[in-house]
PDB file of C-alpha atoms in Angstrom:
ATOM      1  CA  MET A   1     131.683 100.288  67.485  1.00 50.00           C
ATOM      2  CA  ALA A   2     134.862 102.029  66.420  1.00 57.00           C
ATOM      3  CA  HIS A   3     136.129 105.046  68.338  1.00 60.00           C
ATOM      4  CA  PHE A   4     137.993 107.797  66.544  1.00 58.00           C
ATOM      5  CA  ASP A   5     141.332 109.267  67.585  1.00 61.00           C
ATOM      6  CA  LEU A   6     140.307 112.865  68.328  1.00 60.00           C
ATOM      7  CA  SER A   7     143.925 114.060  68.108  1.00 63.00           C
ATOM      8  CA  LEU A   8     143.634 113.712  64.318  1.00 65.00           C
ATOM      9  CA  TYR A   9     140.885 116.342  64.211  1.00 70.00           C
ATOM     10  CA  GLU A  10     140.976 120.124  64.594  1.00 78.00           C
ATOM     11  CA  THR A  11     138.769 121.934  67.058  1.00 81.00           C
ATOM     12  CA  VAL A  12     136.398 124.587  65.735  1.00 85.00           C
ATOM     13  CA  ALA A  13     138.360 127.131  67.795  1.00 86.00           C
ATOM     14  CA  GLN A  14     141.519 126.205  65.864  1.00 86.00           C
ATOM     15  CA  ARG A  15     139.642 126.549  62.578  1.00 87.00           C
ATOM     16  CA  LEU A  16     138.295 129.944  63.600  1.00 91.00           C
ATOM     17  CA  GLU A  17     141.800 131.133  64.444  1.00 91.00           C
ATOM     18  CA  ARG A  18     142.983 130.172  60.946  1.00 90.00           C
ATOM     19  CA  TRP A  19     139.839 131.785  59.439  1.00 94.00           C
ATOM     20  CA  TRP A  20     140.368 135.188  61.099  1.00 95.00           C
ATOM     21  CA  THR A  21     144.089 135.114  60.237  1.00 95.00           C
ATOM     22  CA  LYS A  22     143.269 134.630  56.557  1.00 95.00           C
ATOM     23  CA  TYR A  23     140.083 136.727  56.393  1.00 96.00           C
ATOM     24  CA  GLU A  24     140.632 139.563  58.873  1.00 96.00           C
ATOM     25  CA  THR A  25     137.802 141.653  57.401  1.00 97.00           C
ATOM     26  CA  GLY A  26     135.702 138.667  56.378  1.00 96.00           C
ATOM     27  CA  ARG A  27     132.541 137.684  58.161  1.00 96.00           C
ATOM     28  CA  ILE A  28     130.545 134.664  59.223  1.00 96.00           C
ATOM     29  CA  ILE A  29     126.751 134.585  59.260  1.00 96.00           C
ATOM     30  CA  THR A  30     124.719 131.807  60.835  1.00 96.00           C
ATOM     31  CA  THR A  31     121.023 131.159  60.306  1.00 95.00           C
ATOM     32  CA  ILE A  32     118.556 128.617  61.563  1.00 94.00           C
ATOM     33  CA  HIS A  33     117.572 126.427  58.614  1.00 89.00           C
ATOM     34  CA  HIS A  34     115.122 124.249  60.583  1.00 91.00           C
ATOM     35  CA  TYR A  35     113.849 124.195  64.171  1.00 90.00           C
ATOM     36  CA  ASP A  36     110.976 122.148  65.539  1.00 89.00           C
ATOM     37  CA  GLY A  37     111.535 122.370  69.278  1.00 84.00           C
ATOM     38  CA  SER A  38     113.700 119.273  69.538  1.00 88.00           C
ATOM     39  CA  THR A  39     115.918 119.349  66.442  1.00 90.00           C
ATOM     40  CA  ILE A  40     117.808 122.268  64.965  1.00 91.00           C
ATOM     41  CA  ILE A  41     119.662 122.578  61.660  1.00 94.00           C
ATOM     42  CA  MET A  42     121.858 125.619  61.170  1.00 94.00           C
ATOM     43  CA  ARG A  43     123.675 127.046  58.170  1.00 95.00           C
ATOM     44  CA  ALA A  44     126.898 129.021  58.387  1.00 95.00           C
ATOM     45  CA  GLU A  45     128.080 131.254  55.538  1.00 96.00           C
ATOM     46  CA  GLY A  46     131.659 132.495  55.239  1.00 96.00           C
ATOM     47  CA  PHE A  47     132.568 135.676  53.381  1.00 97.00           C
ATOM     48  CA  ASN A  48     136.129 136.589  52.405  1.00 96.00           C
ATOM     49  CA  ASN A  49     137.855 139.992  52.719  1.00 97.00           C
ATOM     50  CA  GLU A  50     136.086 141.147  49.519  1.00 97.00           C
ATOM     51  CA  ASP A  51     132.720 140.258  51.121  1.00 96.00           C
ATOM     52  CA  ARG A  52     132.173 137.417  48.645  1.00 96.00           C
ATOM     53  CA  LEU A  53     130.464 134.229  49.850  1.00 96.00           C
ATOM     54  CA  ILE A  54     133.116 131.513  49.654  1.00 95.00           C
ATOM     55  CA  ALA A  55     131.730 128.646  51.729  1.00 94.00           C
ATOM     56  CA  THR A  56     128.709 127.263  53.559  1.00 95.00           C
ATOM     57  CA  GLY A  57     128.282 124.560  56.148  1.00 92.00           C
ATOM     58  CA  TYR A  58     125.364 122.860  57.872  1.00 94.00           C
ATOM     59  CA  ALA A  59     124.990 121.122  61.226  1.00 90.00           C
ATOM     60  CA  GLU A  60     122.203 119.332  63.076  1.00 91.00           C
ATOM     61  CA  GLU A  61     121.707 118.828  66.802  1.00 89.00           C
ATOM     62  CA  VAL A  62     118.982 117.183  68.852  1.00 89.00           C
ATOM     63  CA  PHE A  63     117.935 118.658  72.190  1.00 88.00           C
ATOM     64  CA  GLY A  64     119.050 116.577  75.167  1.00 84.00           C
ATOM     65  CA  ASN A  65     121.017 113.884  73.319  1.00 78.00           C
ATOM     66  CA  SER A  66     124.226 114.878  75.153  1.00 77.00           C
ATOM     67  CA  PRO A  67     125.047 116.821  78.309  1.00 79.00           C
ATOM     68  CA  VAL A  68     125.872 119.986  76.331  1.00 80.00           C
ATOM     69  CA  ASN A  69     122.691 119.650  74.257  1.00 80.00           C
ATOM     70  CA  LYS A  70     120.572 119.653  77.425  1.00 83.00           C
ATOM     71  CA  THR A  71     121.524 123.295  78.022  1.00 85.00           C
ATOM     72  CA  SER A  72     123.102 124.669  74.817  1.00 85.00           C
ATOM     73  CA  PHE A  73     122.039 122.721  71.764  1.00 85.00           C
ATOM     74  CA  LEU A  74     121.528 125.859  69.652  1.00 89.00           C
ATOM     75  CA  GLU A  75     125.028 127.142  70.466  1.00 90.00           C
ATOM     76  CA  ASN A  76     126.525 123.703  69.885  1.00 87.00           C
ATOM     77  CA  CYS A  77     124.819 123.480  66.490  1.00 90.00           C
ATOM     78  CA  GLU A  78     126.012 126.946  65.492  1.00 93.00           C
ATOM     79  CA  THR A  79     129.606 126.087  66.425  1.00 91.00           C
ATOM     80  CA  SER A  80     129.428 122.861  64.413  1.00 89.00           C
ATOM     81  CA  ALA A  81     128.014 124.670  61.368  1.00 92.00           C
ATOM     82  CA  ILE A  82     130.833 127.225  61.530  1.00 93.00           C
ATOM     83  CA  GLY A  83     133.413 124.443  61.776  1.00 90.00           C
ATOM     84  CA  ARG A  84     131.914 122.686  58.753  1.00 89.00           C
ATOM     85  CA  MET A  85     131.807 125.951  56.760  1.00 91.00           C
ATOM     86  CA  ILE A  86     135.496 126.623  57.437  1.00 92.00           C
ATOM     87  CA  SER A  87     136.297 123.049  56.435  1.00 87.00           C
ATOM     88  CA  ASN A  88     134.457 123.666  53.137  1.00 89.00           C
ATOM     89  CA  SER A  89     136.237 126.990  52.553  1.00 90.00           C
ATOM     90  CA  PRO A  90     139.434 127.567  50.550  1.00 91.00           C
ATOM     91  CA  ILE A  91     141.520 127.350  53.740  1.00 89.00           C
ATOM     92  CA  GLY A  92     140.028 123.909  54.313  1.00 80.00           C
ATOM     93  CA  HIS A  93     141.123 121.865  57.253  1.00 63.00           C
ATOM     94  CA  THR A  94     144.232 120.364  58.751  1.00 61.00           C
ATOM     95  CA  GLY A  95     144.008 116.642  59.352  1.00 56.00           C
ATOM     96  CA  GLU A  96     140.586 115.152  58.822  1.00 52.00           C
ATOM     97  CA  ARG A  97     137.593 117.007  57.343  1.00 51.00           C
ATOM     98  CA  ALA A  98     135.325 116.655  60.361  1.00 56.00           C
ATOM     99  CA  SER A  99     136.105 118.685  63.473  1.00 54.00           C
ATOM    100  CA  SER A 100     137.005 117.071  66.772  1.00 51.00           C
ATOM    101  CA  THR A 101     133.617 118.267  68.068  1.00 58.00           C
ATOM    102  CA  GLU A 102     131.820 116.330  65.325  1.00 58.00           C
ATOM    103  CA  MET A 103     133.883 113.226  66.025  1.00 58.00           C
ATOM    104  CA  GLU A 104     133.205 113.475  69.770  1.00 61.00           C
ATOM    105  CA  LYS A 105     129.536 113.331  68.802  1.00 60.00           C
ATOM    106  CA  VAL A 106     130.177 110.196  66.707  1.00 57.00           C
ATOM    107  CA  ASN A 107     132.075 108.575  69.583  1.00 57.00           C
ATOM    108  CA  ARG A 108     129.263 109.490  71.986  1.00 58.00           C
ATOM    109  CA  ILE A 109     126.600 108.031  69.683  1.00 57.00           C
ATOM    110  CA  ASN A 110     128.663 104.887  69.097  1.00 57.00           C
ATOM    111  CA  SER A 111     129.007 104.438  72.878  1.00 60.00           C
ATOM    112  CA  ALA A 112     125.345 104.996  73.672  1.00 56.00           C
ATOM    113  CA  PRO A 113     123.104 101.968  74.138  1.00 56.00           C
ATOM    114  CA  ALA A 114     121.062 101.255  71.041  1.00 49.00           C
ATOM    115  CA  ARG A 115     117.506 102.543  70.913  1.00 50.00           C
ATOM    116  CA  PRO A 116     116.238 100.489  67.970  1.00 51.00           C
ATOM    117  CA  ASP A 117     112.835 102.027  67.330  1.00 50.00           C
ATOM    118  CA  SER A 118     113.353 105.625  68.451  1.00 50.00           C
ATOM    119  CA  HIS A 119     114.097 106.952  64.958  1.00 55.00           C
ATOM    120  CA  ARG A 120     111.231 105.053  63.342  1.00 57.00           C
ATOM    121  CA  TRP A 121     108.807 106.230  66.037  1.00 54.00           C
ATOM    122  CA  ALA A 122     109.940 109.863  65.641  1.00 58.00           C
ATOM    123  CA  LYS A 123     109.452 109.659  61.863  1.00 60.00           C
ATOM    124  CA  GLU A 124     105.987 108.149  62.274  1.00 62.00           C
ATOM    125  CA  MET A 125     104.994 110.860  64.758  1.00 60.00           C
ATOM    126  CA  SER A 126     106.325 113.530  62.414  1.00 63.00           C
ATOM    127  CA  THR A 127     104.302 112.046  59.557  1.00 67.00           C
ATOM    128  CA  ILE A 128     101.168 111.874  61.712  1.00 67.00           C
ATOM    129  CA  THR A 129     101.671 115.481  62.824  1.00 67.00           C
ATOM    130  CA  ASP A 130     102.124 116.621  59.220  1.00 67.00           C
ATOM    131  CA  GLU A 131      99.004 114.713  58.137  1.00 71.00           C
ATOM    132  CA  LEU A 132      97.062 116.201  61.028  1.00 69.00           C
ATOM    133  CA  LYS A 133      98.049 119.739  59.997  1.00 71.00           C
ATOM    134  CA  ILE A 134      96.961 119.037  56.413  1.00 73.00           C
ATOM    135  CA  LEU A 135      93.642 117.576  57.526  1.00 69.00           C
ATOM    136  CA  ILE A 136      92.947 120.556  59.787  1.00 72.00           C
ATOM    137  CA  ALA A 137      93.641 122.893  56.854  1.00 69.00           C
ATOM    138  CA  ILE A 138      91.334 120.831  54.634  1.00 71.00           C
ATOM    139  CA  CYS A 139      88.617 120.930  57.293  1.00 65.00           C
ATOM    140  CA  ASP A 140      88.912 124.708  57.502  1.00 67.00           C
ATOM    141  CA  LEU A 141      88.599 124.986  53.720  1.00 66.00           C
ATOM    142  CA  LEU A 142      85.621 122.645  53.645  1.00 64.00           C
ATOM    143  CA  GLN A 143      83.872 124.744  56.284  1.00 66.00           C
ATOM    144  CA  GLN A 144      84.455 127.864  54.191  1.00 65.00           C
ATOM    145  CA  VAL A 145      83.148 126.163  51.038  1.00 61.00           C
ATOM    146  CA  ASN A 146      80.215 124.733  52.970  1.00 60.00           C
ATOM    147  CA  SER A 147      79.170 128.159  54.211  1.00 62.00           C
ATOM    148  CA  MET A 148      79.406 129.500  50.631  1.00 59.00           C
ATOM    149  CA  HIS A 149      77.180 126.715  49.330  1.00 55.00           C
ATOM    150  CA  ASP A 150      74.688 127.245  52.156  1.00 53.00           C
ATOM    151  CA  PHE A 151      74.390 130.772  50.849  1.00 55.00           C
ATOM    152  CA  VAL A 152      73.863 129.467  47.286  1.00 54.00           C
ATOM    153  CA  GLY A 153      71.509 126.763  48.582  1.00 56.00           C
ATOM    154  CA  LYS A 154      72.486 123.723  46.533  1.00 59.00           C
ATOM    155  CA  ASP A 155      71.214 120.728  48.534  1.00 61.00           C
ATOM    156  CA  GLU A 156      73.217 118.019  46.767  1.00 59.00           C
ATOM    157  CA  VAL A 157      76.467 119.962  47.027  1.00 59.00           C
ATOM    158  CA  ASP A 158      75.733 120.687  50.683  1.00 63.00           C
ATOM    159  CA  SER A 159      75.223 117.023  51.532  1.00 66.00           C
ATOM    160  CA  ARG A 160      78.481 116.012  49.793  1.00 65.00           C
ATOM    161  CA  LEU A 161      80.386 118.769  51.555  1.00 65.00           C
ATOM    162  CA  ARG A 162      78.882 117.792  54.901  1.00 70.00           C
ATOM    163  CA  TRP A 163      79.964 114.179  54.273  1.00 71.00           C
ATOM    164  CA  ALA A 164      83.499 115.324  53.316  1.00 71.00           C
ATOM    165  CA  ALA A 165      83.726 117.593  56.365  1.00 71.00           C
ATOM    166  CA  GLN A 166      82.498 114.811  58.686  1.00 77.00           C
ATOM    167  CA  ASN A 167      84.901 112.287  57.105  1.00 74.00           C
ATOM    168  CA  THR A 168      87.793 114.742  57.541  1.00 72.00           C
ATOM    169  CA  ALA A 169      86.795 115.477  61.135  1.00 73.00           C
ATOM    170  CA  ASN A 170      86.779 111.719  61.869  1.00 74.00           C
ATOM    171  CA  LYS A 171      90.290 111.379  60.439  1.00 74.00           C
ATOM    172  CA  ILE A 172      91.481 114.341  62.500  1.00 71.00           C
ATOM    173  CA  ASN A 173      90.068 112.750  65.643  1.00 71.00           C
ATOM    174  CA  ARG A 174      91.758 109.413  64.889  1.00 73.00           C
ATOM    175  CA  LEU A 175      95.109 111.104  64.204  1.00 69.00           C
ATOM    176  CA  SER A 176      94.767 113.295  67.290  1.00 67.00           C
ATOM    177  CA  ASN A 177      94.226 110.211  69.418  1.00 69.00           C
ATOM    178  CA  LEU A 178      97.352 108.585  67.941  1.00 66.00           C
ATOM    179  CA  ASN A 179      99.411 111.770  68.370  1.00 57.00           C
ATOM    180  CA  GLY A 180      98.216 112.593  71.893  1.00 55.00           C
TER     181      GLY A 180
END
């Protein structure tokens, strides 16, 4: 895999220095766009001296995939999002668009031994987890409907609902066994 010459890339600290020189009364806001315990996506917004939004940037980090991400993956993600936002702003970037921090990450990933199925497995587990959440919600709804029909007393509807609830419970058990 190719390695990148990091001297061609600015650090986020250098970008921030240019940002605060240009936008002394501007501001930067960061928010968590997604967090699931192992992956975080953050958004950074940059406002100029007139308090007008002029740029945004996103970054993603995975817990534990580098030494810094074992202890500070949220902070690392926030810094990357800020660097990307400044790169997208009117002051742009010197050299290449990506920051040296982002390119260090690329070099690190390119140097790491390949883990061929890790991404596919993570996607499958995410899909199973999502399906499990949906099935649990459906089961809860079926139980509510079932109790309403017990009150009304319609035998045929009750038997169909019991079958649907049992079928859903079986699917939940199968997915739970796969997920656990």
